[in-house]
Short mmCIF file of C-alpha atoms and ligand atoms in Angstrom, two decimals:
data_model
loop_
_atom_site.label_atom_id
_atom_site.label_comp_id
_atom_site.label_asym_id
_atom_site.label_seq_id
_atom_site.Cartn_x
_atom_site.Cartn_y
_atom_site.Cartn_z
CA UNK A 8 2.84 -25.29 53.15
CA UNK A 9 1.51 -25.13 49.63
CA UNK A 10 2.44 -28.22 47.30
CA UNK A 11 1.99 -27.67 43.54
CA UNK A 12 1.66 -30.55 41.11
CA UNK A 13 2.11 -30.65 37.39
CA UNK A 14 2.73 -32.78 34.50
CA UNK A 15 6.25 -31.50 33.43
CA UNK A 16 8.90 -28.93 34.75
CA UNK A 17 11.50 -27.04 32.96
CA UNK A 18 13.55 -26.24 35.77
CA UNK A 19 14.83 -23.05 34.14
CA UNK A 20 18.44 -24.79 33.33
CA UNK A 21 18.35 -28.55 32.07
CA UNK A 22 17.59 -29.22 28.35
CA UNK A 23 14.89 -31.82 29.27
CA UNK A 24 11.75 -31.15 31.07
CA UNK A 25 11.15 -33.76 34.10
CA UNK A 26 8.01 -35.70 34.64
CA UNK A 27 5.38 -35.21 37.35
CA UNK A 28 6.82 -32.57 39.48
CA UNK A 29 5.61 -32.10 42.75
CA UNK A 30 6.81 -28.46 44.13
CA UNK A 31 6.75 -27.85 47.95
CA UNK A 32 6.46 -24.19 48.99
CA UNK A 33 6.70 -22.68 52.15
CA UNK A 34 6.88 -18.72 52.84
CA UNK A 35 6.92 -17.77 49.57
CA UNK A 36 10.01 -19.92 48.72
CA UNK A 37 10.44 -23.26 46.86
CA UNK A 38 11.39 -26.08 49.72
CA UNK A 39 11.35 -29.19 47.92
CA UNK A 40 11.39 -30.30 44.22
CA UNK A 41 10.29 -33.99 44.01
CA UNK A 42 9.72 -35.96 40.83
CA UNK A 43 9.57 -39.36 42.38
CA UNK A 44 6.05 -39.34 42.45
CA UNK A 45 5.52 -38.98 45.97
CA UNK A 46 2.20 -38.03 47.67
CA UNK A 47 2.44 -34.37 49.46
CA UNK A 48 2.95 -34.25 53.18
CA UNK A 49 -0.77 -34.09 55.02
CA UNK A 50 -0.54 -30.73 56.12
CA UNK A 51 0.45 -29.06 52.57
CA UNK A 52 -2.42 -27.72 50.50
CA UNK A 53 -2.45 -29.52 47.18
CA UNK A 54 -2.52 -27.47 43.84
CA UNK A 55 -2.98 -29.63 40.87
CA UNK A 56 -2.07 -28.14 37.55
CA UNK A 57 -3.01 -31.56 35.73
CA UNK A 58 -1.59 -31.26 32.19
CA UNK A 59 0.40 -27.97 32.81
CA UNK A 60 4.14 -27.48 32.32
CA UNK A 61 5.45 -25.59 35.33
CA UNK A 62 8.30 -22.90 34.67
CA UNK A 63 10.05 -20.61 36.65
CA UNK A 64 8.28 -17.08 36.37
CA UNK A 65 9.76 -15.16 33.11
CA UNK A 66 12.54 -12.31 33.70
CA UNK A 67 12.23 -9.38 31.76
CA UNK A 68 15.94 -7.71 31.95
CA UNK A 69 14.73 -4.63 29.85
CA UNK A 70 11.63 -2.79 29.99
CA UNK A 71 10.25 0.86 30.55
CA UNK A 72 7.14 1.02 32.52
CA UNK A 73 6.91 4.47 32.77
CA UNK A 74 6.33 4.51 28.92
CA UNK A 75 3.15 3.52 27.61
CA UNK A 76 3.79 1.66 24.56
CA UNK A 77 1.73 4.42 22.27
CA UNK A 78 3.24 5.49 19.27
CA UNK A 79 3.86 8.51 21.17
CA UNK A 80 5.02 7.16 24.37
CA UNK A 81 7.84 10.34 25.04
CA UNK A 82 5.12 12.94 24.50
CA UNK A 83 2.59 11.32 26.77
CA UNK A 84 5.59 10.96 29.47
CA UNK A 85 5.90 14.68 28.97
CA UNK A 86 2.43 15.40 29.74
CA UNK A 87 2.28 13.07 32.82
CA UNK A 88 2.44 14.44 36.70
CA UNK A 89 4.59 11.76 38.57
CA UNK A 90 1.84 10.64 40.35
CA UNK A 91 -0.30 9.83 37.34
CA UNK A 92 2.73 8.40 35.92
CA UNK A 93 3.15 5.89 39.08
CA UNK A 94 -0.36 4.87 38.42
CA UNK A 95 0.45 3.83 34.92
CA UNK A 96 3.56 2.05 36.23
CA UNK A 97 1.36 0.15 38.47
CA UNK A 98 -0.94 -1.04 35.56
CA UNK A 99 1.97 -1.86 33.38
CA UNK A 100 3.69 -4.17 36.27
CA UNK A 101 0.32 -5.97 36.81
CA UNK A 102 0.04 -6.76 32.80
CA UNK A 103 3.42 -8.16 33.24
CA UNK A 104 2.65 -9.99 35.89
CA UNK A 105 -0.62 -11.55 34.40
CA UNK A 106 1.25 -13.46 31.59
CA UNK A 107 3.87 -14.93 33.90
CA UNK A 108 6.69 -12.20 33.96
CA UNK A 109 7.45 -12.43 37.51
CA UNK A 110 10.66 -10.06 37.53
CA UNK A 111 11.67 -6.71 35.73
CA UNK A 112 14.35 -4.90 35.27
CA UNK A 113 13.48 -1.44 34.54
CA UNK A 114 16.25 0.23 32.53
CA UNK A 115 14.70 4.04 32.31
CA UNK A 116 12.07 5.91 34.44
CA UNK A 117 12.10 9.63 35.05
CA UNK A 118 12.42 10.86 38.96
CA UNK A 119 12.62 7.24 40.22
CA UNK A 120 9.18 6.68 39.88
CA UNK A 121 9.73 2.82 39.46
CA UNK A 122 11.78 3.10 42.68
CA UNK A 123 8.67 4.15 44.29
CA UNK A 124 6.89 1.21 42.88
CA UNK A 125 9.88 -1.20 43.65
CA UNK A 126 9.25 -0.60 47.08
CA UNK A 127 5.14 -1.19 46.83
CA UNK A 128 5.61 -4.28 45.25
CA UNK A 129 7.92 -5.34 47.89
CA UNK A 130 5.52 -4.84 50.40
CA UNK A 131 2.73 -6.46 48.11
CA UNK A 132 4.03 -8.89 45.87
CA UNK A 133 1.14 -10.38 43.99
CA UNK A 134 0.37 -6.67 42.80
CA UNK A 135 3.35 -6.93 40.33
CA UNK A 136 6.77 -8.36 39.37
CA UNK A 137 9.75 -8.33 41.59
CA UNK A 138 11.33 -5.14 40.20
CA UNK A 139 15.03 -3.93 39.79
CA UNK A 140 15.39 -0.67 38.68
CA UNK A 141 17.85 1.60 37.12
CA UNK A 142 16.07 5.33 37.77
CA UNK A 143 16.70 7.57 35.02
CA UNK A 144 19.64 6.75 32.63
CA UNK A 145 22.96 8.54 32.46
CA UNK A 146 23.15 10.45 28.99
CA UNK A 147 25.12 13.19 27.43
CA UNK A 148 23.12 16.84 27.46
CA UNK A 149 20.72 16.66 24.89
CA UNK A 150 21.67 12.93 23.98
CA UNK A 151 19.40 9.51 23.82
CA UNK A 152 16.39 9.86 26.03
CA UNK A 153 17.96 13.17 27.96
CA UNK A 154 14.38 13.89 28.80
CA UNK A 155 14.38 11.12 31.52
CA UNK A 156 16.42 13.38 33.69
CA UNK A 157 20.00 11.58 33.95
CA UNK A 158 21.99 14.16 31.77
CA UNK A 159 25.65 14.18 32.66
CA UNK A 160 29.11 15.51 30.78
CA UNK A 161 32.43 14.22 31.09
CA UNK A 162 34.15 12.14 33.23
CA UNK A 163 33.34 14.03 36.52
CA UNK A 164 30.02 14.47 35.79
CA UNK A 165 29.45 10.77 35.01
CA UNK A 166 31.25 9.62 38.18
CA UNK A 167 28.91 11.94 40.30
CA UNK A 168 26.07 11.03 38.67
CA UNK A 169 26.69 7.21 39.23
CA UNK A 170 27.02 8.20 42.98
CA UNK A 171 23.81 10.02 42.99
CA UNK A 172 21.92 6.96 41.61
CA UNK A 173 23.63 4.67 43.94
CA UNK A 174 23.03 6.71 46.83
CA UNK A 175 19.34 6.92 45.75
CA UNK A 176 19.18 3.11 45.91
CA UNK A 177 19.06 1.91 42.33
CA UNK A 178 19.98 -1.80 41.19
CA UNK A 179 21.95 -0.92 38.45
CA UNK A 180 23.30 1.58 36.24
CA UNK A 181 22.21 2.18 32.86
CA UNK A 182 24.44 4.27 30.61
CA UNK A 183 23.20 5.52 27.17
CA UNK A 184 26.65 4.72 25.20
CA UNK A 185 25.22 5.47 21.92
CA UNK A 186 22.29 7.22 20.16
CA UNK A 187 18.86 5.70 20.11
CA UNK A 188 15.97 5.40 17.89
CA UNK A 189 13.25 6.75 20.48
CA UNK A 190 14.96 10.42 20.51
CA UNK A 191 14.30 12.35 17.51
CA UNK A 192 17.77 13.58 16.32
CA UNK A 193 19.95 11.15 17.91
CA UNK A 194 21.91 8.67 15.77
CA UNK A 195 21.99 4.87 16.99
CA UNK A 196 25.06 4.04 15.44
CA UNK A 197 27.12 6.75 16.95
CA UNK A 198 28.62 6.87 20.46
CA UNK A 199 27.90 9.20 22.99
CA UNK A 200 30.64 9.03 25.33
CA UNK A 201 34.29 7.85 25.01
CA UNK A 202 36.27 5.54 26.45
CA UNK A 203 37.09 7.89 29.74
CA UNK A 204 33.68 8.48 30.80
CA UNK A 205 32.71 4.63 30.13
CA UNK A 206 35.60 3.36 32.21
CA UNK A 207 34.28 6.49 34.90
CA UNK A 208 31.25 5.38 34.89
CA UNK A 209 31.85 1.42 35.31
CA UNK A 210 34.51 2.13 38.04
CA UNK A 211 32.18 4.14 40.13
CA UNK A 212 29.28 1.44 39.78
CA UNK A 213 31.56 -1.21 40.74
CA UNK A 214 32.69 0.71 43.67
CA UNK A 215 29.04 1.27 44.64
CA UNK A 216 28.63 -2.42 44.36
CA UNK A 217 26.35 -2.28 41.41
CA UNK A 218 26.12 -3.85 38.05
CA UNK A 219 26.50 -1.22 34.98
CA UNK A 220 24.81 -2.10 31.39
CA UNK A 221 24.83 -0.04 28.43
CA UNK A 222 22.44 1.02 25.71
CA UNK A 223 24.36 0.28 22.86
CA UNK A 224 23.48 -0.01 19.29
CA UNK A 225 26.79 1.03 17.69
CA UNK A 226 29.67 -1.25 17.17
CA UNK A 227 31.96 1.32 18.35
CA UNK A 228 30.15 2.09 21.76
CA UNK A 229 29.72 -1.90 22.44
CA UNK A 230 33.56 -2.08 21.97
CA UNK A 231 34.28 1.28 24.00
CA UNK A 232 31.88 -0.23 26.89
CA UNK A 233 33.18 -3.54 27.02
CA UNK A 234 36.61 -2.27 27.13
CA UNK A 235 35.42 0.11 30.02
CA UNK A 236 34.28 -3.05 32.06
CA UNK A 237 30.50 -2.85 31.48
CA UNK A 238 28.74 -5.98 32.55
CA UNK A 239 25.81 -5.69 30.03
CA UNK A 240 25.37 -4.58 26.81
CA UNK A 241 21.59 -3.46 25.87
CA UNK A 242 20.34 -4.16 22.09
CA UNK A 243 23.95 -5.03 21.02
CA UNK A 244 23.49 -4.65 17.06
CA UNK A 245 26.68 -3.79 16.27
CA UNK A 246 25.61 -1.29 13.73
CA UNK A 247 27.91 1.37 11.79
CA UNK A 248 27.25 4.22 9.43
CA UNK A 249 26.79 1.79 6.69
CA UNK A 250 25.95 -1.79 7.96
CA UNK A 251 27.08 -3.92 10.58
CA UNK A 252 30.66 -4.89 11.83
CA UNK A 253 31.48 -7.15 14.60
CA UNK A 254 34.85 -7.33 15.79
CA UNK A 255 36.04 -10.91 16.99
CA UNK A 256 38.26 -9.40 19.22
CA UNK A 257 35.52 -7.43 20.96
CA UNK A 258 33.22 -10.70 21.03
CA UNK A 259 36.27 -12.76 22.62
CA UNK A 260 36.42 -10.21 25.17
CA UNK A 261 32.67 -10.62 25.72
CA UNK A 262 32.76 -14.08 26.00
CA UNK A 263 35.82 -14.27 27.93
CA UNK A 264 34.26 -11.76 30.79
CA UNK A 265 30.90 -13.26 30.64
CA UNK A 266 29.36 -9.74 28.78
CA UNK A 267 25.73 -10.40 28.78
CA UNK A 268 24.20 -9.16 25.72
CA UNK A 269 20.33 -8.29 26.10
CA UNK A 270 18.70 -8.74 22.82
CA UNK A 271 15.63 -6.52 23.09
CA UNK A 272 14.01 -8.33 20.23
CA UNK A 273 10.92 -10.20 22.24
CA UNK A 274 8.23 -9.18 19.38
CA UNK A 275 4.70 -10.81 18.34
CA UNK A 276 5.53 -10.42 14.40
CA UNK A 277 8.56 -12.10 12.53
CA UNK A 278 11.98 -10.39 12.35
CA UNK A 279 12.52 -8.25 9.71
CA UNK A 280 8.98 -6.75 9.05
CA UNK A 281 7.99 -3.27 10.24
CA UNK A 282 5.93 -3.72 13.37
CA UNK A 283 1.98 -3.34 13.14
CA UNK A 284 0.91 -0.12 14.70
CA UNK A 285 3.58 2.16 13.76
CA UNK A 286 2.53 5.22 11.88
CA UNK A 287 3.99 4.79 8.30
CA UNK A 288 6.09 7.68 7.42
CA UNK A 289 6.67 8.70 10.89
CA UNK A 290 10.58 9.23 11.89
CA UNK A 291 10.23 5.92 14.20
CA UNK A 292 8.74 3.96 11.08
CA UNK A 293 11.70 5.09 9.16
CA UNK A 294 14.27 3.95 11.51
CA UNK A 295 12.59 0.59 12.10
CA UNK A 296 12.19 0.32 8.69
CA UNK A 297 16.19 0.91 7.73
CA UNK A 298 16.76 -1.29 11.05
CA UNK A 299 14.68 -4.36 9.21
CA UNK A 300 16.72 -4.00 6.29
CA UNK A 301 19.35 -4.73 8.16
CA UNK A 302 18.09 -7.70 9.78
CA UNK A 303 20.06 -10.80 8.12
CA UNK A 304 23.25 -8.87 9.50
CA UNK A 305 22.08 -8.35 12.75
CA UNK A 306 20.98 -11.89 13.13
CA UNK A 307 24.06 -13.12 11.81
CA UNK A 308 26.29 -11.27 14.49
CA UNK A 309 23.83 -12.59 17.27
CA UNK A 310 24.58 -15.98 16.12
CA UNK A 311 28.08 -15.00 16.03
CA UNK A 312 27.73 -14.00 19.79
CA UNK A 313 26.38 -17.25 20.45
CA UNK A 314 28.81 -19.40 19.11
CA UNK A 315 31.57 -17.85 20.81
CA UNK A 316 29.77 -18.36 24.08
CA UNK A 317 28.64 -14.85 25.18
CA UNK A 318 25.23 -14.81 27.27
CA UNK A 319 22.21 -13.95 25.36
CA UNK A 320 19.14 -12.77 26.95
CA UNK A 321 16.09 -11.72 25.36
CA UNK A 322 14.20 -9.03 26.78
CA UNK A 323 11.53 -6.68 25.63
CA UNK A 324 12.27 -2.95 25.32
CA UNK A 325 8.64 -2.79 26.63
CA UNK A 326 6.53 0.63 26.89
CA UNK A 327 8.62 2.47 23.61
CA UNK A 328 6.08 1.80 21.11
CA UNK A 329 2.79 -0.23 20.27
CA UNK A 330 4.48 -3.14 19.29
CA UNK A 331 6.11 -3.33 22.75
CA UNK A 332 3.26 -3.77 25.37
CA UNK A 333 4.43 -4.86 28.53
CA UNK A 334 3.21 -8.08 28.30
CA UNK A 335 5.19 -8.82 25.21
CA UNK A 336 8.37 -10.64 26.89
CA UNK A 337 6.61 -14.29 26.20
CA UNK A 338 6.66 -13.78 22.53
CA UNK A 339 10.82 -13.52 22.62
CA UNK A 340 11.92 -17.14 23.12
CA UNK A 341 9.81 -17.70 19.89
CA UNK A 342 12.04 -15.15 18.27
CA UNK A 343 15.11 -16.59 19.58
CA UNK A 344 13.97 -19.94 18.09
CA UNK A 345 13.13 -18.71 14.58
CA UNK A 346 17.27 -17.88 14.40
CA UNK A 347 17.78 -21.09 15.20
CA UNK A 348 17.99 -21.42 19.40
CA UNK A 349 17.10 -24.60 20.58
CA UNK A 350 14.13 -24.50 22.82
CA UNK A 351 15.65 -24.68 25.94
CA UNK A 352 18.13 -22.10 25.19
CA UNK A 353 15.27 -19.77 24.03
CA UNK A 354 13.64 -20.64 27.25
CA UNK A 355 16.75 -20.05 29.47
CA UNK A 356 17.24 -16.42 28.07
CA UNK A 357 13.83 -15.39 29.51
CA UNK A 358 14.47 -17.62 33.03
CA UNK A 359 17.85 -18.42 34.32
CA UNK A 360 20.39 -16.52 32.06
CA UNK A 361 18.27 -13.35 32.57
CA UNK A 362 17.78 -13.80 36.08
CA UNK A 363 21.51 -14.11 36.46
CA UNK A 364 22.11 -10.86 34.00
CA UNK A 365 19.96 -9.24 36.57
CA UNK A 366 21.75 -10.25 39.85
CA UNK A 367 19.28 -12.04 40.89
CA UNK A 368 20.45 -15.56 40.00
CA UNK A 369 20.07 -16.82 43.21
CA UNK A 370 16.69 -16.38 44.18
CA UNK A 371 14.88 -16.23 40.33
CA UNK A 372 15.00 -17.86 37.38
CA UNK A 373 15.16 -21.38 38.17
CA UNK A 374 12.98 -24.00 40.13
CA UNK A 375 15.17 -25.10 43.15
CA UNK A 376 14.88 -25.54 46.69
CA UNK A 377 15.72 -22.23 48.23
CA UNK A 378 14.18 -20.18 45.22
CA UNK A 379 11.40 -17.94 45.08
CA UNK A 380 8.13 -19.67 44.23
CA UNK A 381 7.72 -17.56 41.14
CA UNK A 382 5.98 -19.84 38.79
CA UNK A 383 4.26 -19.95 35.54
CA UNK A 384 2.38 -22.82 34.52
CA UNK A 385 1.44 -23.28 30.69
CA UNK A 386 -0.78 -25.87 28.85
CA UNK A 387 1.35 -28.30 26.68
CA UNK A 388 5.05 -28.87 26.13
CA UNK A 389 7.02 -25.39 25.70
CA UNK A 390 10.25 -27.31 24.89
CA UNK A 391 9.03 -28.83 21.82
CA UNK A 392 6.30 -25.99 20.91
CA UNK A 393 7.44 -22.19 22.20
CA UNK A 394 3.84 -21.43 21.87
CA UNK A 395 2.87 -23.18 24.80
CA UNK A 396 4.15 -20.21 26.78
CA UNK A 397 0.65 -18.45 25.76
CA UNK A 398 -1.44 -20.69 26.88
CA UNK A 399 -1.25 -19.75 30.72
CA UNK A 400 -2.50 -21.93 33.20
CA UNK A 401 -1.56 -20.22 36.45
CA UNK A 402 0.83 -17.62 37.51
CA UNK A 403 2.40 -17.75 41.16
CA UNK A 404 4.23 -14.76 42.56
CA UNK A 405 6.07 -15.58 45.82
CA UNK A 406 4.10 -18.31 46.60
CA UNK A 407 0.74 -16.68 46.00
CA UNK A 408 -1.64 -18.01 43.10
CA UNK A 409 -2.53 -14.68 40.96
CA UNK A 410 -4.07 -16.62 38.38
ZN1 LIG B 12 14.99 0.48 26.51
#
């Protein structure tokens, strides 16, 4: 049995920190959280983290371990054999775990390489985060990220694609509802699928017991996916041909059904600026510049979601480009705080809320008895200064200290 003492505790939920926590960990799980100042049991091995604050390990609800965070991540992927790709995914997973990301939901690989990694990491948890994987996202022929291998056409095509993914053992179904920035020629605000295909995807996923989340930049695509019964929306920018348009009725429906919006804005530079490391004049640079010009309207849309009570997580989209390395998620809470979220809200968006969005809210994202001992310890008080999250003192995965 392990006993972990620290100065403060953020339990993943509460607005206030608790003082002088003593955690008991047995067989990879938290068995007790004591704040009475009691001594650890005599047979426990004590790890005293001094002035550190303990938090639940972070949960990234949207990442791509198969993309290498270079300025040509898609080109590099095309040139990689599967075993080489798996090796790169292992390194990406280790990089995430090193900064305290203990759960990663991978929303797009090629040929189920992350499924192989999921099994490896289940057997050797200290080698990386717990993985939840979608496999190749379902997309229209030639549509956004078609090169990942998930093309499906029409209602019947989409339905059988979902069944095939479920048979492979994925944790979540990802559908490219609209176009995206990573695919040349794809238009982010434009819908790829109509209401009938989206309904078929949602019904087939739910029948298989799986959640379904939709990549959706466009306002029309978001509305259609929500009406079709999707559980989550990735990006969620509400773009149209000429700006941002958010239908309050759609927002109300999202709040009523608890449709989670995963805002993929974890980044280590201010919102509204062009990320460093992007080739000037490239198609991606032009697209990101156009998005930056919309940033005020996009932020306003996120704040309206928040005001309506729509659950918001912040995630990384790690791997797609140089400004999205696989360890970028800890910058996410600061991004949310910069638009007015409280410290506790911003931290919930990468812990308890993100875990619930990934359907592991009963095991991850909180520090409480029965939860996995996936922990991050940082110097200082992250509730008053979110930068403290980068000052890592220790990381535990399934009760084992890896840093
Ligand atoms: Zn993505």
